CSV table of C-alpha atoms in Angstrom, one decimal:
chain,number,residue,atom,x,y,z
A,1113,UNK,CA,103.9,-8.6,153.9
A,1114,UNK,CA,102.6,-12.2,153.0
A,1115,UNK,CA,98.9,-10.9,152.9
A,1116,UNK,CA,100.5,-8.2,150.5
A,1117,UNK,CA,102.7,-10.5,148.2
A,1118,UNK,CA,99.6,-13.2,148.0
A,1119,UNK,CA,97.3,-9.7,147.0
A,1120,UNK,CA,99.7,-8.7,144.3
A,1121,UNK,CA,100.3,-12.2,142.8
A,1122,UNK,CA,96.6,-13.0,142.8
A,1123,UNK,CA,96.0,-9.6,140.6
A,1124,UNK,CA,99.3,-10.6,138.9
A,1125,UNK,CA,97.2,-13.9,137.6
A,1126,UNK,CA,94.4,-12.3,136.9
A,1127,UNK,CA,95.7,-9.0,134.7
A,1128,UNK,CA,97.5,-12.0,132.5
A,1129,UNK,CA,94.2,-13.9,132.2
A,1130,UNK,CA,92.5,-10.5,131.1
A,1131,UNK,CA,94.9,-9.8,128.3
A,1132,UNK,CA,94.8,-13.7,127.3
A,1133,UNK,CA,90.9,-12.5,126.8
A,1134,UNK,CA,91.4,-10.2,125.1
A,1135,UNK,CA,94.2,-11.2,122.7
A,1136,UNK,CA,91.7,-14.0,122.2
A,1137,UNK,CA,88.5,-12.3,121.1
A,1138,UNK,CA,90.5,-9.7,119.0
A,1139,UNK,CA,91.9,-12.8,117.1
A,1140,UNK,CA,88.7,-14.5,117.2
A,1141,UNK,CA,87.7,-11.5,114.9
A,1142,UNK,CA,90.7,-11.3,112.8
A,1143,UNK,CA,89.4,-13.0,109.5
A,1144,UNK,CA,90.1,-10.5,107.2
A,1145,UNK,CA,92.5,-7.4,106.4
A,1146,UNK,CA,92.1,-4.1,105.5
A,1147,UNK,CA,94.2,-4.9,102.1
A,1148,UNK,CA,91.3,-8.1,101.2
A,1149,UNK,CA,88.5,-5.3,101.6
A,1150,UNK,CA,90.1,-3.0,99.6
A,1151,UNK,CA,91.2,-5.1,97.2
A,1152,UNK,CA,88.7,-4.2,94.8
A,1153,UNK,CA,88.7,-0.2,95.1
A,1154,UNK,CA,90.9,1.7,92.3
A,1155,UNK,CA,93.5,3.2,93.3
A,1156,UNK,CA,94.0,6.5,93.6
A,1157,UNK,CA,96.9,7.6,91.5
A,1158,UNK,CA,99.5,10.2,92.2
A,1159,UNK,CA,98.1,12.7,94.4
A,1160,UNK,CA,99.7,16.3,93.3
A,1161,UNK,CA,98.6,19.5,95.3
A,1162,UNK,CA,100.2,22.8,94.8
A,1163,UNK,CA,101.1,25.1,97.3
A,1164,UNK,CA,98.5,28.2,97.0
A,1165,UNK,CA,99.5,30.5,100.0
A,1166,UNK,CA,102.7,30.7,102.0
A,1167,UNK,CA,101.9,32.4,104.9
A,1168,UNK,CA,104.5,34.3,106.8
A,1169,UNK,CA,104.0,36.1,109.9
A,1170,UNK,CA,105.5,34.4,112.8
A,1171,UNK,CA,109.2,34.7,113.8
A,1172,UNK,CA,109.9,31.2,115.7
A,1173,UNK,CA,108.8,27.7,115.3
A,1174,UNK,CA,105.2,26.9,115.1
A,1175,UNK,CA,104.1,24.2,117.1
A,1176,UNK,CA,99.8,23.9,116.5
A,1177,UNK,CA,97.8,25.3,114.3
A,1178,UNK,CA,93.8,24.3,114.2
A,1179,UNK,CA,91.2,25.4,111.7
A,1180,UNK,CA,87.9,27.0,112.3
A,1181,UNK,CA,84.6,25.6,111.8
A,1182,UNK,CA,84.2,27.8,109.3
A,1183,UNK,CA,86.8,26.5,107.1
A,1184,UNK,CA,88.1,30.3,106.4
A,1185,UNK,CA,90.1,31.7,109.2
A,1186,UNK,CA,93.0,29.1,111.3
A,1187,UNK,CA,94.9,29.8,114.4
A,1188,UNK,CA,98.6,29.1,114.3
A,1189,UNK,CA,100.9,29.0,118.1
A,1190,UNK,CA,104.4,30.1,117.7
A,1191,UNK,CA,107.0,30.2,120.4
A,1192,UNK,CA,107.7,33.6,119.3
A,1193,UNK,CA,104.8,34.0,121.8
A,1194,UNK,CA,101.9,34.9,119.7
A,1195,UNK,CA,99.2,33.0,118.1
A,1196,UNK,CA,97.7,34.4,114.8
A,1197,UNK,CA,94.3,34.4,113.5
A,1198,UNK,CA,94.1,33.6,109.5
A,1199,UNK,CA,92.1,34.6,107.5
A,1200,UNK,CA,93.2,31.8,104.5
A,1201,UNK,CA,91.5,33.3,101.7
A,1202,UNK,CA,93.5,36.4,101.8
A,1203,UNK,CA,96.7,35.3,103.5
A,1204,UNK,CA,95.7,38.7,106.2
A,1205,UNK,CA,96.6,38.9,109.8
A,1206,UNK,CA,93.2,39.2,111.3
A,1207,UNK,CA,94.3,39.0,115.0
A,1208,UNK,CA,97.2,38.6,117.0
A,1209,UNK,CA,96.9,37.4,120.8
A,1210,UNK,CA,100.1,37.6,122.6
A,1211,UNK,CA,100.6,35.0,125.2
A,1212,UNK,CA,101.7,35.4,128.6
A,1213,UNK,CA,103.7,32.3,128.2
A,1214,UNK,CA,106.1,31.8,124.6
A,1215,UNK,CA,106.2,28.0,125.3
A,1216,UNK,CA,103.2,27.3,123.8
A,1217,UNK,CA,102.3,23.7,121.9
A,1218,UNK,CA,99.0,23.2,121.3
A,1219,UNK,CA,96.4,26.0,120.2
A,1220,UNK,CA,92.4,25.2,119.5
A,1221,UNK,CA,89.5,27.5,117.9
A,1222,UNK,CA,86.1,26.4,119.6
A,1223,UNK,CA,83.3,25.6,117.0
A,1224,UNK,CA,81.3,29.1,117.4
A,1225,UNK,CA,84.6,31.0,116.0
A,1226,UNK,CA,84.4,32.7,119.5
A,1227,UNK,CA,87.1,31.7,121.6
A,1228,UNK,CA,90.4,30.7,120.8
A,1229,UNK,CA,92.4,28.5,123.3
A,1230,UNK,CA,96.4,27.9,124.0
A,1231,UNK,CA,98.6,26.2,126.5
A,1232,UNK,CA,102.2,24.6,126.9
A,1233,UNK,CA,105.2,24.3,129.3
A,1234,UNK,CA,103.2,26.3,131.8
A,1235,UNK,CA,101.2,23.9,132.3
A,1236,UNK,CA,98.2,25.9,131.6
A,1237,UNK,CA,95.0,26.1,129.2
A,1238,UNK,CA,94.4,29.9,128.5
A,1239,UNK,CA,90.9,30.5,126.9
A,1240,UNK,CA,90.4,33.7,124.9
A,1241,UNK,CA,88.1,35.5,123.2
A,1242,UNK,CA,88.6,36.6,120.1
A,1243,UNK,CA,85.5,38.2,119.6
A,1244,UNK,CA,86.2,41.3,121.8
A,1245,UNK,CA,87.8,44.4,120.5
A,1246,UNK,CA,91.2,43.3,121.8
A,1247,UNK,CA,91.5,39.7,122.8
A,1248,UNK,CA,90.6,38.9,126.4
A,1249,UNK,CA,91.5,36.3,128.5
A,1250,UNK,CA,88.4,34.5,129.8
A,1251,UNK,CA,89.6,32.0,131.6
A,1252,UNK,CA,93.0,30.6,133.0
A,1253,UNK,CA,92.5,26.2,133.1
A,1254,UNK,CA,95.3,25.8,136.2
A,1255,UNK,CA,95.4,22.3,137.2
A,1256,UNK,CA,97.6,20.1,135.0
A,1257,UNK,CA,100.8,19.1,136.8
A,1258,UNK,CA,102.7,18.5,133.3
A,1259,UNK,CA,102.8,20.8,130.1
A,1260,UNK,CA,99.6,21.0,127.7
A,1261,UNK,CA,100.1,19.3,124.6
A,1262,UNK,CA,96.7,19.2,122.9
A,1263,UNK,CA,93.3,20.5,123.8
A,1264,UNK,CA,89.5,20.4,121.6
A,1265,UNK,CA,86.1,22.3,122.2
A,1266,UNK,CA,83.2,20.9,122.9
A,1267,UNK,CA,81.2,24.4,122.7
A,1268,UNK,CA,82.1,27.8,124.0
A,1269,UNK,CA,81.5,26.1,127.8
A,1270,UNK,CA,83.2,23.1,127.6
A,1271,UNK,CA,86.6,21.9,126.5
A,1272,UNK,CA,89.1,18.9,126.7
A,1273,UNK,CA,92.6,19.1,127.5
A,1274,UNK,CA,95.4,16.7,127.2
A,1275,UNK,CA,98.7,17.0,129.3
A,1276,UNK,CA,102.3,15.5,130.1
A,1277,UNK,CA,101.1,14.8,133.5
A,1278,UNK,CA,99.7,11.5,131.7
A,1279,UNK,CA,95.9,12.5,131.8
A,1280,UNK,CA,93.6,14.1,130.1
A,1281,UNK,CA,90.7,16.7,131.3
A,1282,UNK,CA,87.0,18.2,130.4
A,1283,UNK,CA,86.6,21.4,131.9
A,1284,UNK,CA,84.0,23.7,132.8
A,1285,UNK,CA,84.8,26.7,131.2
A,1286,UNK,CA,81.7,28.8,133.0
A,1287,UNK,CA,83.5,27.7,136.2
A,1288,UNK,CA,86.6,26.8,135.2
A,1289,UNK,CA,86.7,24.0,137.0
A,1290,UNK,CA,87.9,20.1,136.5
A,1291,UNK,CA,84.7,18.3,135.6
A,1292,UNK,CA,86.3,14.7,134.5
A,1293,UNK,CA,89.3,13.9,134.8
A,1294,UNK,CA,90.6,10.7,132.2
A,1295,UNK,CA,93.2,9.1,134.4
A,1296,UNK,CA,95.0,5.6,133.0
A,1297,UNK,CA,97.8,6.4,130.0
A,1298,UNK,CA,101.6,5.7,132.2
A,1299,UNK,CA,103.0,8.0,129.5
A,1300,UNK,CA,103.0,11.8,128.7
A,1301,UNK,CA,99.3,12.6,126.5
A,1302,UNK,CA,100.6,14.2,123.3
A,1303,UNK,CA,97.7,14.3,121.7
A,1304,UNK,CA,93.4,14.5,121.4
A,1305,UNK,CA,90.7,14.0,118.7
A,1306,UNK,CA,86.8,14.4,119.1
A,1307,UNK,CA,84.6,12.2,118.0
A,1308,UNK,CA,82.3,13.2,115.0
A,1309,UNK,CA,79.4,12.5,117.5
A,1310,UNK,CA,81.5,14.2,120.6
A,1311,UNK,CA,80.1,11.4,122.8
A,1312,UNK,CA,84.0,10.2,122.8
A,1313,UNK,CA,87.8,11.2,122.4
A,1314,UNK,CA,90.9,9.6,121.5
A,1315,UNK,CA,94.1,9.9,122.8
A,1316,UNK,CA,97.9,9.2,122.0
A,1317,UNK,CA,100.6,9.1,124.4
A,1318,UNK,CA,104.5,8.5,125.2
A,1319,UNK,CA,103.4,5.0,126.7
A,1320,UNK,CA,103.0,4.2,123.2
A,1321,UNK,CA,98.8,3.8,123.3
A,1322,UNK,CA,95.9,5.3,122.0
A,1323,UNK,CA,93.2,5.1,124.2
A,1324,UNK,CA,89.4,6.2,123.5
A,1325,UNK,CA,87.5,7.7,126.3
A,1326,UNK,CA,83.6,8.3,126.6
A,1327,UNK,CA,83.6,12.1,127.8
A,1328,UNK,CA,80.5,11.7,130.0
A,1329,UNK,CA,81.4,8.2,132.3
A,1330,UNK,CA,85.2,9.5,132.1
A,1331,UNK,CA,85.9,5.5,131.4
A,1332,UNK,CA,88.8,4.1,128.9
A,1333,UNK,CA,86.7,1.9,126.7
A,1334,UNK,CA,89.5,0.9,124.5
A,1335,UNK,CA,93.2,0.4,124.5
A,1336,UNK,CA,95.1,0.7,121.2
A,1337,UNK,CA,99.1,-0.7,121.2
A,1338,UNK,CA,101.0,-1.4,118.3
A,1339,UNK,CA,103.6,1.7,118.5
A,1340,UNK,CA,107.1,1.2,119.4
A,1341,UNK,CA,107.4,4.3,120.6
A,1342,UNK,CA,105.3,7.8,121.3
A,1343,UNK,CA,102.8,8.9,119.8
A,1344,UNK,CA,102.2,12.2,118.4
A,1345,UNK,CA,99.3,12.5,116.7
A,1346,UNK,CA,95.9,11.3,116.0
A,1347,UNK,CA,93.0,11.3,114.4
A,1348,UNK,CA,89.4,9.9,113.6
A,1349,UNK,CA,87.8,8.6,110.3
A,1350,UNK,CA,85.4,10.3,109.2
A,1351,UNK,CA,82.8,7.5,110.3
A,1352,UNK,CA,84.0,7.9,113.6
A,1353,UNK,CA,84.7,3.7,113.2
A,1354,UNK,CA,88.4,3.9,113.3
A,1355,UNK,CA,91.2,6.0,114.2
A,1356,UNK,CA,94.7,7.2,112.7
A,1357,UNK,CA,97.7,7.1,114.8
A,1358,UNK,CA,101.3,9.0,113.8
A,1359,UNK,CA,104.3,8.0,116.1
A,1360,UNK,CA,107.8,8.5,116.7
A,1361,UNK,CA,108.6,5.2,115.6
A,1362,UNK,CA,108.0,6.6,112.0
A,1363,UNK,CA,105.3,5.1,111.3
A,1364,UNK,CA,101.1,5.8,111.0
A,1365,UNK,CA,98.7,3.1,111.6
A,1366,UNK,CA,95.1,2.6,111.4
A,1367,UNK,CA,92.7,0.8,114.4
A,1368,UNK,CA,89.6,0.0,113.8
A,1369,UNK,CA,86.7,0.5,116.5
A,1370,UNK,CA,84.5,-2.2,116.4
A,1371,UNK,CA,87.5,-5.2,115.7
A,1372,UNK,CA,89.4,-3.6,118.5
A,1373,UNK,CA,92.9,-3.8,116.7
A,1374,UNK,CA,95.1,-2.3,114.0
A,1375,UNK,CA,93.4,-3.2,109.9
A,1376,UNK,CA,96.3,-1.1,108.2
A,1377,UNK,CA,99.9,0.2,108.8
A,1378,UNK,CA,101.7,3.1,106.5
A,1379,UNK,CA,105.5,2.8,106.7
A,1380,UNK,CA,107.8,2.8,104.3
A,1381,UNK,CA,111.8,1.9,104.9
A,1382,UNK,CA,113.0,5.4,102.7
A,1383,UNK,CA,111.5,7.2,105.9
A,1384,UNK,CA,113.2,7.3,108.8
A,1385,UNK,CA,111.4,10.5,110.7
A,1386,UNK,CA,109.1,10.8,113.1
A,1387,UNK,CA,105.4,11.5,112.1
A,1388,UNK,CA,104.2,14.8,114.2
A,1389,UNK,CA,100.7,15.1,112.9
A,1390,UNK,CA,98.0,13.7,110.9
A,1391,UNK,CA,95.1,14.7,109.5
A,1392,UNK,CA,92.9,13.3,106.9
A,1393,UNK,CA,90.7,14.3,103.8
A,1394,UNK,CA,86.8,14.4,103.6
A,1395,UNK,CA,86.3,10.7,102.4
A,1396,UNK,CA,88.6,9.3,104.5
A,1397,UNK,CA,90.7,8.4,101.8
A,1398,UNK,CA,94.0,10.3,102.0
A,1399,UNK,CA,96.0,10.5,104.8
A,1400,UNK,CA,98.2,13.6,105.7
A,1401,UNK,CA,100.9,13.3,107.6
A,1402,UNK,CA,103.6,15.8,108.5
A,1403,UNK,CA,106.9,14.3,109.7
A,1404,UNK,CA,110.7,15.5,111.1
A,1405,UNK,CA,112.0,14.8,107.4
A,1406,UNK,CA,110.5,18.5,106.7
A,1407,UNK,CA,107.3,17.1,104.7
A,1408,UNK,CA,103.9,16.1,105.2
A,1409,UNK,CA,103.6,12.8,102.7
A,1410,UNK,CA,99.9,11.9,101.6
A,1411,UNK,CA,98.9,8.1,101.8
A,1412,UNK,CA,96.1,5.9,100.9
A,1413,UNK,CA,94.5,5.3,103.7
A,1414,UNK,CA,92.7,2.1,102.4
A,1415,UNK,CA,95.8,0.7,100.0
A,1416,UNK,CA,98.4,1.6,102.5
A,1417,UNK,CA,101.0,3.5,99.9
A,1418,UNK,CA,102.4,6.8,99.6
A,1419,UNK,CA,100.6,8.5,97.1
A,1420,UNK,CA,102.2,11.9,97.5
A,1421,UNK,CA,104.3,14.6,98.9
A,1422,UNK,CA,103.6,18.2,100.1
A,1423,UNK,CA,107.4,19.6,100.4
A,1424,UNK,CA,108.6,23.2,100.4
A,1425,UNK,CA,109.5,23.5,104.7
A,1426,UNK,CA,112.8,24.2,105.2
A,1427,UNK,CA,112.4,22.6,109.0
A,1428,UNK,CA,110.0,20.1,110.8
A,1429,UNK,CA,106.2,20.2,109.8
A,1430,UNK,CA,104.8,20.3,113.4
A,1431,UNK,CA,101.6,20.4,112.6
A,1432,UNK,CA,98.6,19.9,109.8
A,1433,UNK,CA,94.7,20.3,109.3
A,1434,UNK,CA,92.7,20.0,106.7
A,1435,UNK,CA,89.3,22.2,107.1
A,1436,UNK,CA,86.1,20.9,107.9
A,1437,UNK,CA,84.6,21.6,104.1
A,1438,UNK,CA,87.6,19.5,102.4
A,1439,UNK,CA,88.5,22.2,100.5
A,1440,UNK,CA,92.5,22.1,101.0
A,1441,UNK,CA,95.4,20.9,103.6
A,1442,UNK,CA,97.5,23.6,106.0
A,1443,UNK,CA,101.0,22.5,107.4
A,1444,UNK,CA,102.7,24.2,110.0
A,1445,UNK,CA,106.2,24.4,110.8
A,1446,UNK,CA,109.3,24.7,112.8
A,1447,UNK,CA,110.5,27.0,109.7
A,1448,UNK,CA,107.8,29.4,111.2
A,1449,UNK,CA,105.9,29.6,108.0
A,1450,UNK,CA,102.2,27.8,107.2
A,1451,UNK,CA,101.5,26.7,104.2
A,1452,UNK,CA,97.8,26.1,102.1
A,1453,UNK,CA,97.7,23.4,99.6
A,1454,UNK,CA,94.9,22.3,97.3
B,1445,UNK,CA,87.3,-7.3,144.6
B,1446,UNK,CA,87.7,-5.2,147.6
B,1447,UNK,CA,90.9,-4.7,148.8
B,1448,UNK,CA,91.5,-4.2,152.3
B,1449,UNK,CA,92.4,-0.9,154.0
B,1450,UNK,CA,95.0,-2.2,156.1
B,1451,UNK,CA,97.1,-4.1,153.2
B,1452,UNK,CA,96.5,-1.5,150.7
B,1453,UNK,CA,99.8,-0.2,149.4
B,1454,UNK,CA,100.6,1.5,146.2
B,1455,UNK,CA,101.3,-1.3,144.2
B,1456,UNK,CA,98.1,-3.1,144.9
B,1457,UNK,CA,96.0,-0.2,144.3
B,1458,UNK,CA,98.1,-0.1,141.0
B,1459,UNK,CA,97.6,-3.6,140.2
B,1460,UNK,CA,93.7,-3.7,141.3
B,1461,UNK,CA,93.4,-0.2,138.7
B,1462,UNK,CA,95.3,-2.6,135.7
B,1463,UNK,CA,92.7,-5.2,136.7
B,1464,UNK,CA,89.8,-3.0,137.2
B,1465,UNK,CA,90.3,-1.6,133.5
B,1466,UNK,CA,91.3,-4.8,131.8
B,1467,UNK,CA,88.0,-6.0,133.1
B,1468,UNK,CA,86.2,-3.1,131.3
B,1469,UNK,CA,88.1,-3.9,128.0
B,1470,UNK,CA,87.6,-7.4,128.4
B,1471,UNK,CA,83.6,-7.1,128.3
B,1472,UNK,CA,83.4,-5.5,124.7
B,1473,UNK,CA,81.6,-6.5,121.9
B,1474,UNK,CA,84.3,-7.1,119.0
B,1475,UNK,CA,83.5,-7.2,115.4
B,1476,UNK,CA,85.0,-9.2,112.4
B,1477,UNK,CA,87.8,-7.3,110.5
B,1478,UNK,CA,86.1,-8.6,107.2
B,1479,UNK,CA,82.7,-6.7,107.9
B,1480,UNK,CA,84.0,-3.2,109.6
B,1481,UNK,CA,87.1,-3.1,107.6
B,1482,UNK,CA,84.4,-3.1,104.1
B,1483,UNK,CA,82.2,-1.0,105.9
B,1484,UNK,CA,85.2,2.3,106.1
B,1485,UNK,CA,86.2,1.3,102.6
B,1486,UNK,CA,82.1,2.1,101.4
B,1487,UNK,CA,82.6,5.2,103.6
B,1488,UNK,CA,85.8,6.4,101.4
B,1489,UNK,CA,83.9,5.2,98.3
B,1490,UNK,CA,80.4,6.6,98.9
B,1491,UNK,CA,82.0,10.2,99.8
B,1492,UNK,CA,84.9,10.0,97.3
B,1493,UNK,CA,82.4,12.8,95.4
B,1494,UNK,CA,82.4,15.3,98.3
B,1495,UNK,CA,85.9,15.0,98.7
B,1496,UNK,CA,88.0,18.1,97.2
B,1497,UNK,CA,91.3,16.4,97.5
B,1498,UNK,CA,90.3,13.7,95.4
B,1499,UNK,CA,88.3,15.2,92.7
B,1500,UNK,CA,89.8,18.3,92.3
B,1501,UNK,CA,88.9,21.8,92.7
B,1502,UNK,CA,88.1,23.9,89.5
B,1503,UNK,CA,90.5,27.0,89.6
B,1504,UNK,CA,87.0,29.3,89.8
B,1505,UNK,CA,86.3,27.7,93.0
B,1506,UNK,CA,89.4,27.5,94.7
B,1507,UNK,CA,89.4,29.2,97.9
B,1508,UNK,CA,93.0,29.7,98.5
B,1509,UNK,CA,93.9,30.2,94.9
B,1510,UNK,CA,95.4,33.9,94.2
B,1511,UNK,CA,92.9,35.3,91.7
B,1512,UNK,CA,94.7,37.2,89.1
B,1513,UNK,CA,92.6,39.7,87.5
B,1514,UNK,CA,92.6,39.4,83.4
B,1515,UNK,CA,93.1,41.9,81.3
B,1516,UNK,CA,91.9,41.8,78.2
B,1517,UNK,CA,93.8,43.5,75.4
């Protein structure tokens, strides 16, 4: 027992002296702010989209929605049990996949346009493709011990999953096996962002962190706090040097990479909801965040202020996405319809 | 480092993980605020052009705008 108390105190001592490091060397860096470097840059004015498509189709909350590579078509997850393929340009219904399990939360279209994949409160992420003259299942990812909140492709063979059993997972979706498993958040994973060069992903949990992973190694190179409480959502910059965070403590923030600590925080005391999603435009620039107030506010991601609205859900917007090509911002939400905006 | 088999219980594997990763964290390289924190601002300002959503997209060449077919009288 001595052995065992003289063990745990030693590691005690030096876990404290770690984070002393740290602390140390991010303030060693701290000699600036995001507001001094972009004190100079104009602002951006009020940012005024209008609502070009309300699409309707679903008959329960929506809970994911993800864009294609080909900034056309979108797949939205409803708990009505369905997920829908869009195509945006028209506002048709190009498939429907019905889901073995109506408890879905998280919904992905793999970069080839191919395969589509889904997952929730069982726990499991169902791969389909979408290609085939009715969709097929191609592959049933059974392993998570905790419900599937988020999950990204790599490629048609590969894809990462995040889960409320705290840890995330790249699979093998030839075998469908576990190839890595990322193992260290003490907190349910809500969410997952790739990388623009896919040699890394983030993630944001209920333990209040964001934490970025390289895919390969399976290591946790970087450990974001700041939150007060979950969070939801999140996102990279465009550079792939920083990432955006949306929590349950209402507010968004902004880390940067290379500093290794937050540069920029959007709250405002006039909201009081929780942020469910972010996503941000083709500079960088605007920030897109859906929150439990029923709208998805637009901030400057460089000045820090509100520089718009996007209302018109008469519930929760659960989820947003803004296509690869820039062209336009979708919202999803508990109201069970999706709106385009441009 | 190594902890030994016998006196391993949960709490010190636990506690040697924390340390384990701290230790990884620990070694980065970290760069000053007033360099990176310039460096995303030139990234907003250098693509600010290809950026729809802040330049505007003609109603033309609008994807998601209803076209509305004219009639000319």
């Amino acid at each position: 027992m001595a052995a065992e108390k003289a063990e745990m105190d030693a590691l005690k001592k030096e876990c404290d002296g770690l984070r002393a490091q740290i602390e140390a060397a991010r303030k060693a860096v701290n000699d600036g702010s995001m507001s001094a470097s972009a004190g100079g840059v104009e602002a951006v004015g009020r940012v005024q989209l209008k609502l070009r498509k309300n699409l309707k189709g679903h008959l329960a909350k929506i809970y994911a929605m993800h864009w294609s590579a080909d900034s056309r078509q979108m797949v939205s997850a409803s708990q009505d049990g369905k997920l829908l393929i869009w195509d945006t340009f028209t506002g048709n219904k190009l498939t429907a996949v019905p889901l073995k399990s109506a408890w879905v939360m998280s919904v992905a279209f793999a970069p080839s346009g191919n395969l589509v994949a889904s997952g929730g409160l069982d726990n499991i992420c169902t791969v389909y493709n979408i290609k085939a003259a009715s969709p097929k299942t191609l592959r049933e990812l059974d392993a998570h011990t905790g419900y599937l909140s988020c999950s990204r492709f790599l490629s048609d063979s590969e894809i990462i999953t995040a889960s409320g059993d705290t840890t995330c997972c790249l699979w093998d979706l030839e075998t469908g096996k576990q190839k890595v498993v990322f193992t260290n958040h003490i907190g349910d994973c809500m969410s997952l962002a790739l990388s623009p060069d896919e040699n890394s992903f983030i993630s944001g949990a209920c333990d209040s962190l964001a934490k970025l992973w390289d895919i390969r190694s399976g290591t946790c190179k970087q450990t974001f706090s700041g939150h007060t409480s979950d969070i939801n959502a999140i996102a990279f910059f465009p550079s792939g040097n920083a990432i955006i965070t949306g929590s349950d403590d209402c507010s968004c923030k902004m880390y940067d990479l290379r500093a290794d600590q937050e540069v920029i925080g959007y709250q405002d005391t006039s909201l009081n909801a929780g942020v469910t999603s972010v996503a941000l435009s083709n500079s960088g620039r605007l920030i897109f965040a859906g929150y439990d107030d029923f709208n998805c506010h637009i901030w400057d991601s460089l000045k820090g202020e509100k520089v718009g609205v996007l209302s018109g859900h008469d519930n929760r917007v659960s989820c947003t996405g803004v296509p690869a090509d820039g062209m336009g911002v979708c919202t999803g939400s508990w109201d069970s319809f999706l709106k385009l905006w441009n | 480092m190594s902890v030994k088999m016998g006196s391993s219980s949960t709490s010190v594997i636990q506690a040697q993980k924390l340390v384990d990763q701290l230790r990884v964290e620990a070694t980065m390289e970290r760069f000053k605020i007033s360099l990176t924190a310039t460096d995303l601002v030139r990234y907003c300002q250098e693509h600010k052009r290809s950026d729809p959503l802040i330049t505007g997209i003609a109603a033309s060449s609008n994807p998601f705008k209803d076209k509305k077919s004219c009639v000319l009288l």
